[in-house]
Amino acid sequence: MLSDGYSDVPAGKLAAVVTSLEMTVPPASRADPEQPGIVLQHVERPDVAWYRDLYSRIGTEWLWASRLVLPESTLAAILRHPDVEVYAVVKDGRGEGLLELDFREEGACELAFFGLTASAIGNGTGRWLMNRAIARAWSREGHSAIRRFWVHTCTLDSPQALGFYIRSGFTPVKRQIEIFDDPRLTGVLPLTAAPQVPVLKA
């Protein structure tokens, strides 16, 4: 348990406040923005290289790195698990958004990854995608209904993320501190990634 006051973060590490949120009943439906030319594609048995490309184009700005350091076989096993669903927001034949739903925990669904590339932000696509994420999580065909839909976000994510999740019907339930290697110093991400977060080598 951390005591009140400042706590040093070791050199080469990053620290983030992680907030977990959940909904235990489906929320009231929200307006569905029109998205001409955009489709949501269920990607069965995703190719790891394809997935990592989309993941990086969305998450490098926010220092997403967890799926880049996993061995390819481990990541493939997750993505191709029958209780993990991967969807791409496709525009002009190219993935511009990622939705990953993880049903591996009995009675629950984790919104494991949710994001858009910079070019897809600002036109209501996030709301459109969340409407589909919520609908899919609570009405998965051929399976018993979930009792909990949950997600976590952190202070390294987009500043809009936490408020967006709350407006979508999620309620904050837990706060934690996460400390981890700066992926820019381990070579997983370029040193130029996320300039809003200083790189501290020592």
PDB file of C-alpha atoms in Angstrom:
ATOM      1  CA  MET A   1       0.000   0.000   0.000  1.00  0.00           C
ATOM      2  CA  LEU A   2       1.457   3.354  -0.998  1.00  0.00           C
ATOM      3  CA  SER A   3       1.626   5.986   1.718  1.00  0.00           C
ATOM      4  CA  ASP A   4       0.403   9.549   1.221  1.00  0.00           C
ATOM      5  CA  GLY A   5       2.806  11.873  -0.541  1.00  0.00           C
ATOM      6  CA  TYR A   6       5.242  11.416  -3.387  1.00  0.00           C
ATOM      7  CA  SER A   7       6.676   8.015  -4.338  1.00  0.00           C
ATOM      8  CA  ASP A   8       9.715   7.787  -6.599  1.00  0.00           C
ATOM      9  CA  VAL A   9       9.328   5.966  -9.912  1.00  0.00           C
ATOM     10  CA  PRO A  10      12.523   4.074 -10.840  1.00  0.00           C
ATOM     11  CA  ALA A  11      14.531   5.268 -13.817  1.00  0.00           C
ATOM     12  CA  GLY A  12      13.337   3.738 -17.071  1.00  0.00           C
ATOM     13  CA  LYS A  13       9.874   3.057 -15.677  1.00  0.00           C
ATOM     14  CA  LEU A  14       6.475   4.670 -16.231  1.00  0.00           C
ATOM     15  CA  ALA A  15       3.673   4.998 -13.706  1.00  0.00           C
ATOM     16  CA  ALA A  16      -0.015   5.304 -14.495  1.00  0.00           C
ATOM     17  CA  VAL A  17      -3.221   5.492 -12.504  1.00  0.00           C
ATOM     18  CA  VAL A  18      -5.495   2.743 -13.811  1.00  0.00           C
ATOM     19  CA  THR A  19      -9.266   3.011 -13.402  1.00  0.00           C
ATOM     20  CA  SER A  20     -11.448  -0.067 -13.847  1.00  0.00           C
ATOM     21  CA  LEU A  21     -15.073   0.474 -14.820  1.00  0.00           C
ATOM     22  CA  GLU A  22     -18.004  -1.865 -15.210  1.00  0.00           C
ATOM     23  CA  MET A  23     -21.678  -2.093 -16.119  1.00  0.00           C
ATOM     24  CA  THR A  24     -23.872  -4.836 -14.683  1.00  0.00           C
ATOM     25  CA  VAL A  25     -26.949  -4.196 -16.820  1.00  0.00           C
ATOM     26  CA  PRO A  26     -27.187  -2.957 -20.405  1.00  0.00           C
ATOM     27  CA  PRO A  27     -27.455   0.844 -20.529  1.00  0.00           C
ATOM     28  CA  ALA A  28     -30.173   2.784 -22.296  1.00  0.00           C
ATOM     29  CA  SER A  29     -29.494   2.938 -26.013  1.00  0.00           C
ATOM     30  CA  ARG A  30     -27.754   6.031 -27.345  1.00  0.00           C
ATOM     31  CA  ALA A  31     -28.083   7.762 -30.695  1.00  0.00           C
ATOM     32  CA  ASP A  32     -26.230   5.962 -33.456  1.00  0.00           C
ATOM     33  CA  PRO A  33     -24.244   8.448 -35.585  1.00  0.00           C
ATOM     34  CA  GLU A  34     -24.364   7.781 -39.301  1.00  0.00           C
ATOM     35  CA  GLN A  35     -21.055   6.464 -40.588  1.00  0.00           C
ATOM     36  CA  PRO A  36     -21.173   6.400 -44.390  1.00  0.00           C
ATOM     37  CA  GLY A  37     -18.466   4.253 -45.908  1.00  0.00           C
ATOM     38  CA  ILE A  38     -17.539   2.620 -42.598  1.00  0.00           C
ATOM     39  CA  VAL A  39     -18.231  -1.003 -41.687  1.00  0.00           C
ATOM     40  CA  LEU A  40     -17.475  -3.173 -38.678  1.00  0.00           C
ATOM     41  CA  GLN A  41     -15.786  -6.381 -39.761  1.00  0.00           C
ATOM     42  CA  HIS A  42     -15.489  -9.462 -37.559  1.00  0.00           C
ATOM     43  CA  VAL A  43     -11.950 -10.738 -38.084  1.00  0.00           C
ATOM     44  CA  GLU A  44     -11.844 -14.456 -37.409  1.00  0.00           C
ATOM     45  CA  ARG A  45      -8.430 -15.959 -36.673  1.00  0.00           C
ATOM     46  CA  PRO A  46      -6.623 -12.612 -37.008  1.00  0.00           C
ATOM     47  CA  ASP A  47      -3.173 -12.552 -38.527  1.00  0.00           C
ATOM     48  CA  VAL A  48      -0.733 -11.363 -35.854  1.00  0.00           C
ATOM     49  CA  ALA A  49       1.112  -8.961 -38.182  1.00  0.00           C
ATOM     50  CA  TRP A  50      -2.183  -7.393 -39.291  1.00  0.00           C
ATOM     51  CA  TYR A  51      -3.325  -7.052 -35.686  1.00  0.00           C
ATOM     52  CA  ARG A  52      -0.078  -5.502 -34.485  1.00  0.00           C
ATOM     53  CA  ASP A  53      -0.088  -2.987 -37.336  1.00  0.00           C
ATOM     54  CA  LEU A  54      -3.590  -1.777 -36.443  1.00  0.00           C
ATOM     55  CA  TYR A  55      -2.840  -1.883 -32.710  1.00  0.00           C
ATOM     56  CA  SER A  56       0.278   0.242 -33.251  1.00  0.00           C
ATOM     57  CA  ARG A  57      -1.400   2.779 -35.509  1.00  0.00           C
ATOM     58  CA  ILE A  58      -4.023   3.321 -32.823  1.00  0.00           C
ATOM     59  CA  GLY A  59      -1.975   2.990 -29.668  1.00  0.00           C
ATOM     60  CA  THR A  60       1.567   4.259 -30.226  1.00  0.00           C
ATOM     61  CA  GLU A  61       0.469   7.782 -29.294  1.00  0.00           C
ATOM     62  CA  TRP A  62      -0.769   6.407 -25.959  1.00  0.00           C
ATOM     63  CA  LEU A  63       2.180   4.056 -25.354  1.00  0.00           C
ATOM     64  CA  TRP A  64       0.219   0.856 -25.987  1.00  0.00           C
ATOM     65  CA  ALA A  65       2.839  -1.868 -25.934  1.00  0.00           C
ATOM     66  CA  SER A  66       1.490  -4.930 -24.116  1.00  0.00           C
ATOM     67  CA  ARG A  67       0.511  -6.753 -27.302  1.00  0.00           C
ATOM     68  CA  LEU A  68       3.820  -5.916 -28.993  1.00  0.00           C
ATOM     69  CA  VAL A  69       6.006  -7.652 -26.408  1.00  0.00           C
ATOM     70  CA  LEU A  70       4.058 -10.913 -26.300  1.00  0.00           C
ATOM     71  CA  PRO A  71       5.592 -13.817 -28.230  1.00  0.00           C
ATOM     72  CA  GLU A  72       3.794 -14.257 -31.538  1.00  0.00           C
ATOM     73  CA  SER A  73       2.481 -17.690 -30.566  1.00  0.00           C
ATOM     74  CA  THR A  74       1.069 -16.373 -27.283  1.00  0.00           C
ATOM     75  CA  LEU A  75      -0.686 -13.469 -28.961  1.00  0.00           C
ATOM     76  CA  ALA A  76      -2.049 -15.707 -31.714  1.00  0.00           C
ATOM     77  CA  ALA A  77      -3.485 -18.066 -29.084  1.00  0.00           C
ATOM     78  CA  ILE A  78      -5.318 -15.166 -27.432  1.00  0.00           C
ATOM     79  CA  LEU A  79      -6.652 -13.654 -30.637  1.00  0.00           C
ATOM     80  CA  ARG A  80      -7.840 -17.002 -31.992  1.00  0.00           C
ATOM     81  CA  HIS A  81      -9.397 -18.246 -28.766  1.00  0.00           C
ATOM     82  CA  PRO A  82     -13.086 -19.079 -29.348  1.00  0.00           C
ATOM     83  CA  ASP A  83     -14.085 -16.719 -26.522  1.00  0.00           C
ATOM     84  CA  VAL A  84     -12.159 -13.722 -27.871  1.00  0.00           C
ATOM     85  CA  GLU A  85     -13.710 -11.644 -30.653  1.00  0.00           C
ATOM     86  CA  VAL A  86     -11.754  -9.159 -32.752  1.00  0.00           C
ATOM     87  CA  TYR A  87     -13.448  -6.556 -34.938  1.00  0.00           C
ATOM     88  CA  ALA A  88     -11.991  -3.918 -37.241  1.00  0.00           C
ATOM     89  CA  VAL A  89     -13.539  -0.600 -38.170  1.00  0.00           C
ATOM     90  CA  VAL A  90     -12.894  -0.594 -41.906  1.00  0.00           C
ATOM     91  CA  LYS A  91     -12.882   2.442 -44.174  1.00  0.00           C
ATOM     92  CA  ASP A  92     -11.773   2.335 -47.819  1.00  0.00           C
ATOM     93  CA  GLY A  93     -10.584  -1.222 -47.284  1.00  0.00           C
ATOM     94  CA  ARG A  94      -8.259  -0.404 -44.398  1.00  0.00           C
ATOM     95  CA  GLY A  95      -8.643  -0.999 -40.669  1.00  0.00           C
ATOM     96  CA  GLU A  96      -9.015   2.304 -38.810  1.00  0.00           C
ATOM     97  CA  GLY A  97     -10.380   1.044 -35.496  1.00  0.00           C
ATOM     98  CA  LEU A  98     -10.097  -1.933 -33.182  1.00  0.00           C
ATOM     99  CA  LEU A  99     -12.657  -3.612 -30.933  1.00  0.00           C
ATOM    100  CA  GLU A 100     -11.624  -6.662 -28.920  1.00  0.00           C
ATOM    101  CA  LEU A 101     -14.103  -8.441 -26.647  1.00  0.00           C
ATOM    102  CA  ASP A 102     -12.846 -11.086 -24.221  1.00  0.00           C
ATOM    103  CA  PHE A 103     -15.455 -13.541 -22.921  1.00  0.00           C
ATOM    104  CA  ARG A 104     -12.991 -15.991 -21.370  1.00  0.00           C
ATOM    105  CA  GLU A 105     -14.140 -15.225 -17.821  1.00  0.00           C
ATOM    106  CA  GLU A 106     -17.433 -16.966 -17.043  1.00  0.00           C
ATOM    107  CA  GLY A 107     -20.307 -14.497 -16.832  1.00  0.00           C
ATOM    108  CA  ALA A 108     -18.214 -11.508 -17.882  1.00  0.00           C
ATOM    109  CA  CYS A 109     -16.924  -9.691 -20.922  1.00  0.00           C
ATOM    110  CA  GLU A 110     -13.850  -7.473 -20.913  1.00  0.00           C
ATOM    111  CA  LEU A 111     -13.614  -4.639 -23.391  1.00  0.00           C
ATOM    112  CA  ALA A 112      -9.980  -5.581 -23.876  1.00  0.00           C
ATOM    113  CA  PHE A 113      -9.085  -3.039 -26.556  1.00  0.00           C
ATOM    114  CA  PHE A 114     -11.080  -0.195 -28.044  1.00  0.00           C
ATOM    115  CA  GLY A 115      -9.615   2.546 -30.185  1.00  0.00           C
ATOM    116  CA  LEU A 116      -9.482   4.464 -33.430  1.00  0.00           C
ATOM    117  CA  THR A 117      -6.672   5.817 -35.562  1.00  0.00           C
ATOM    118  CA  ALA A 118      -6.234   9.584 -35.546  1.00  0.00           C
ATOM    119  CA  SER A 119      -7.920   9.863 -38.954  1.00  0.00           C
ATOM    120  CA  ALA A 120     -11.097   8.214 -37.639  1.00  0.00           C
ATOM    121  CA  ILE A 121     -11.534  10.417 -34.568  1.00  0.00           C
ATOM    122  CA  GLY A 122     -13.979  13.317 -34.413  1.00  0.00           C
ATOM    123  CA  ASN A 123     -16.827  12.079 -36.608  1.00  0.00           C
ATOM    124  CA  GLY A 124     -18.867  10.089 -34.101  1.00  0.00           C
ATOM    125  CA  THR A 125     -17.143   6.820 -34.981  1.00  0.00           C
ATOM    126  CA  GLY A 126     -16.225   6.199 -31.343  1.00  0.00           C
ATOM    127  CA  ARG A 127     -19.866   6.383 -30.264  1.00  0.00           C
ATOM    128  CA  TRP A 128     -20.906   4.238 -33.232  1.00  0.00           C
ATOM    129  CA  LEU A 129     -18.319   1.623 -32.281  1.00  0.00           C
ATOM    130  CA  MET A 130     -19.212   1.661 -28.589  1.00  0.00           C
ATOM    131  CA  ASN A 131     -22.895   1.145 -29.404  1.00  0.00           C
ATOM    132  CA  ARG A 132     -21.904  -2.024 -31.229  1.00  0.00           C
ATOM    133  CA  ALA A 133     -19.534  -3.151 -28.496  1.00  0.00           C
ATOM    134  CA  ILE A 134     -22.249  -2.869 -25.857  1.00  0.00           C
ATOM    135  CA  ALA A 135     -24.836  -4.616 -28.000  1.00  0.00           C
ATOM    136  CA  ARG A 136     -22.486  -7.484 -28.803  1.00  0.00           C
ATOM    137  CA  ALA A 137     -21.279  -7.936 -25.228  1.00  0.00           C
ATOM    138  CA  TRP A 138     -24.806  -8.253 -23.844  1.00  0.00           C
ATOM    139  CA  SER A 139     -26.296 -10.408 -26.603  1.00  0.00           C
ATOM    140  CA  ARG A 140     -23.666 -12.917 -27.657  1.00  0.00           C
ATOM    141  CA  GLU A 141     -25.401 -15.643 -29.614  1.00  0.00           C
ATOM    142  CA  GLY A 142     -25.225 -19.214 -28.376  1.00  0.00           C
ATOM    143  CA  HIS A 143     -23.935 -18.329 -24.911  1.00  0.00           C
ATOM    144  CA  SER A 144     -25.452 -17.497 -21.540  1.00  0.00           C
ATOM    145  CA  ALA A 145     -25.850 -13.811 -20.788  1.00  0.00           C
ATOM    146  CA  ILE A 146     -23.017 -12.013 -19.056  1.00  0.00           C
ATOM    147  CA  ARG A 147     -23.461 -10.326 -15.680  1.00  0.00           C
ATOM    148  CA  ARG A 148     -20.613  -7.846 -16.044  1.00  0.00           C
ATOM    149  CA  PHE A 149     -19.092  -5.847 -18.891  1.00  0.00           C
ATOM    150  CA  TRP A 150     -15.894  -4.114 -17.871  1.00  0.00           C
ATOM    151  CA  VAL A 151     -12.961  -2.071 -19.122  1.00  0.00           C
ATOM    152  CA  HIS A 152      -9.937  -0.305 -17.723  1.00  0.00           C
ATOM    153  CA  THR A 153      -8.206   2.874 -18.807  1.00  0.00           C
ATOM    154  CA  CYS A 154      -5.234   4.783 -17.460  1.00  0.00           C
ATOM    155  CA  THR A 155      -3.769   8.254 -17.241  1.00  0.00           C
ATOM    156  CA  LEU A 156      -1.538   7.562 -20.252  1.00  0.00           C
ATOM    157  CA  ASP A 157      -4.580   7.009 -22.469  1.00  0.00           C
ATOM    158  CA  SER A 158      -6.444   9.767 -24.272  1.00  0.00           C
ATOM    159  CA  PRO A 159      -7.729  12.354 -21.763  1.00  0.00           C
ATOM    160  CA  GLN A 160     -11.196  11.822 -23.243  1.00  0.00           C
ATOM    161  CA  ALA A 161     -11.258   8.065 -22.585  1.00  0.00           C
ATOM    162  CA  LEU A 162     -12.464   7.977 -18.980  1.00  0.00           C
ATOM    163  CA  GLY A 163     -15.317  10.437 -19.539  1.00  0.00           C
ATOM    164  CA  PHE A 164     -16.343   8.610 -22.703  1.00  0.00           C
ATOM    165  CA  TYR A 165     -16.619   5.302 -20.861  1.00  0.00           C
ATOM    166  CA  ILE A 166     -18.655   6.879 -18.077  1.00  0.00           C
ATOM    167  CA  ARG A 167     -21.028   8.507 -20.577  1.00  0.00           C
ATOM    168  CA  SER A 168     -21.353   5.118 -22.262  1.00  0.00           C
ATOM    169  CA  GLY A 169     -22.764   3.584 -19.079  1.00  0.00           C
ATOM    170  CA  PHE A 170     -19.692   2.268 -17.275  1.00  0.00           C
ATOM    171  CA  THR A 171     -19.177   3.052 -13.586  1.00  0.00           C
ATOM    172  CA  PRO A 172     -15.702   3.392 -12.016  1.00  0.00           C
ATOM    173  CA  VAL A 173     -15.160   0.657  -9.419  1.00  0.00           C
ATOM    174  CA  LYS A 174     -11.413   0.421  -8.755  1.00  0.00           C
ATOM    175  CA  ARG A 175      -8.260   2.538  -8.988  1.00  0.00           C
ATOM    176  CA  GLN A 176      -4.713   1.134  -9.089  1.00  0.00           C
ATOM    177  CA  ILE A 177      -1.159   2.261  -9.752  1.00  0.00           C
ATOM    178  CA  GLU A 178       0.699   0.445 -12.535  1.00  0.00           C
ATOM    179  CA  ILE A 179       4.485   0.687 -12.915  1.00  0.00           C
ATOM    180  CA  PHE A 180       6.147  -0.788 -15.977  1.00  0.00           C
ATOM    181  CA  ASP A 181       9.144  -0.464 -18.295  1.00  0.00           C
ATOM    182  CA  ASP A 182       8.981   2.533 -20.620  1.00  0.00           C
ATOM    183  CA  PRO A 183       8.522   0.809 -24.022  1.00  0.00           C
ATOM    184  CA  ARG A 184      10.464   3.600 -25.710  1.00  0.00           C
ATOM    185  CA  LEU A 185      13.564   2.691 -23.707  1.00  0.00           C
ATOM    186  CA  THR A 186      13.227  -1.036 -24.303  1.00  0.00           C
ATOM    187  CA  GLY A 187      12.999  -0.469 -28.065  1.00  0.00           C
ATOM    188  CA  VAL A 188       9.396  -1.660 -28.402  1.00  0.00           C
ATOM    189  CA  LEU A 189       8.239   1.835 -29.424  1.00  0.00           C
ATOM    190  CA  PRO A 190      10.235   4.670 -30.999  1.00  0.00           C
ATOM    191  CA  LEU A 191      11.682   7.330 -28.710  1.00  0.00           C
ATOM    192  CA  THR A 192       9.496   9.878 -30.510  1.00  0.00           C
ATOM    193  CA  ALA A 193       6.269   8.165 -29.408  1.00  0.00           C
ATOM    194  CA  ALA A 194       3.951   9.997 -26.995  1.00  0.00           C
ATOM    195  CA  PRO A 195       5.940  13.248 -26.731  1.00  0.00           C
ATOM    196  CA  GLN A 196       3.506  14.385 -24.043  1.00  0.00           C
ATOM    197  CA  VAL A 197       5.166  11.876 -21.690  1.00  0.00           C
ATOM    198  CA  PRO A 198       8.824  12.716 -20.977  1.00  0.00           C
ATOM    199  CA  VAL A 199      11.448  10.009 -21.427  1.00  0.00           C
ATOM    200  CA  LEU A 200      13.494   9.744 -18.228  1.00  0.00           C
ATOM    201  CA  LYS A 201      16.500   7.463 -18.571  1.00  0.00           C
ATOM    202  CA  ALA A 202      17.986   8.242 -15.163  1.00  0.00           C
TER     203      ALA A 202
END
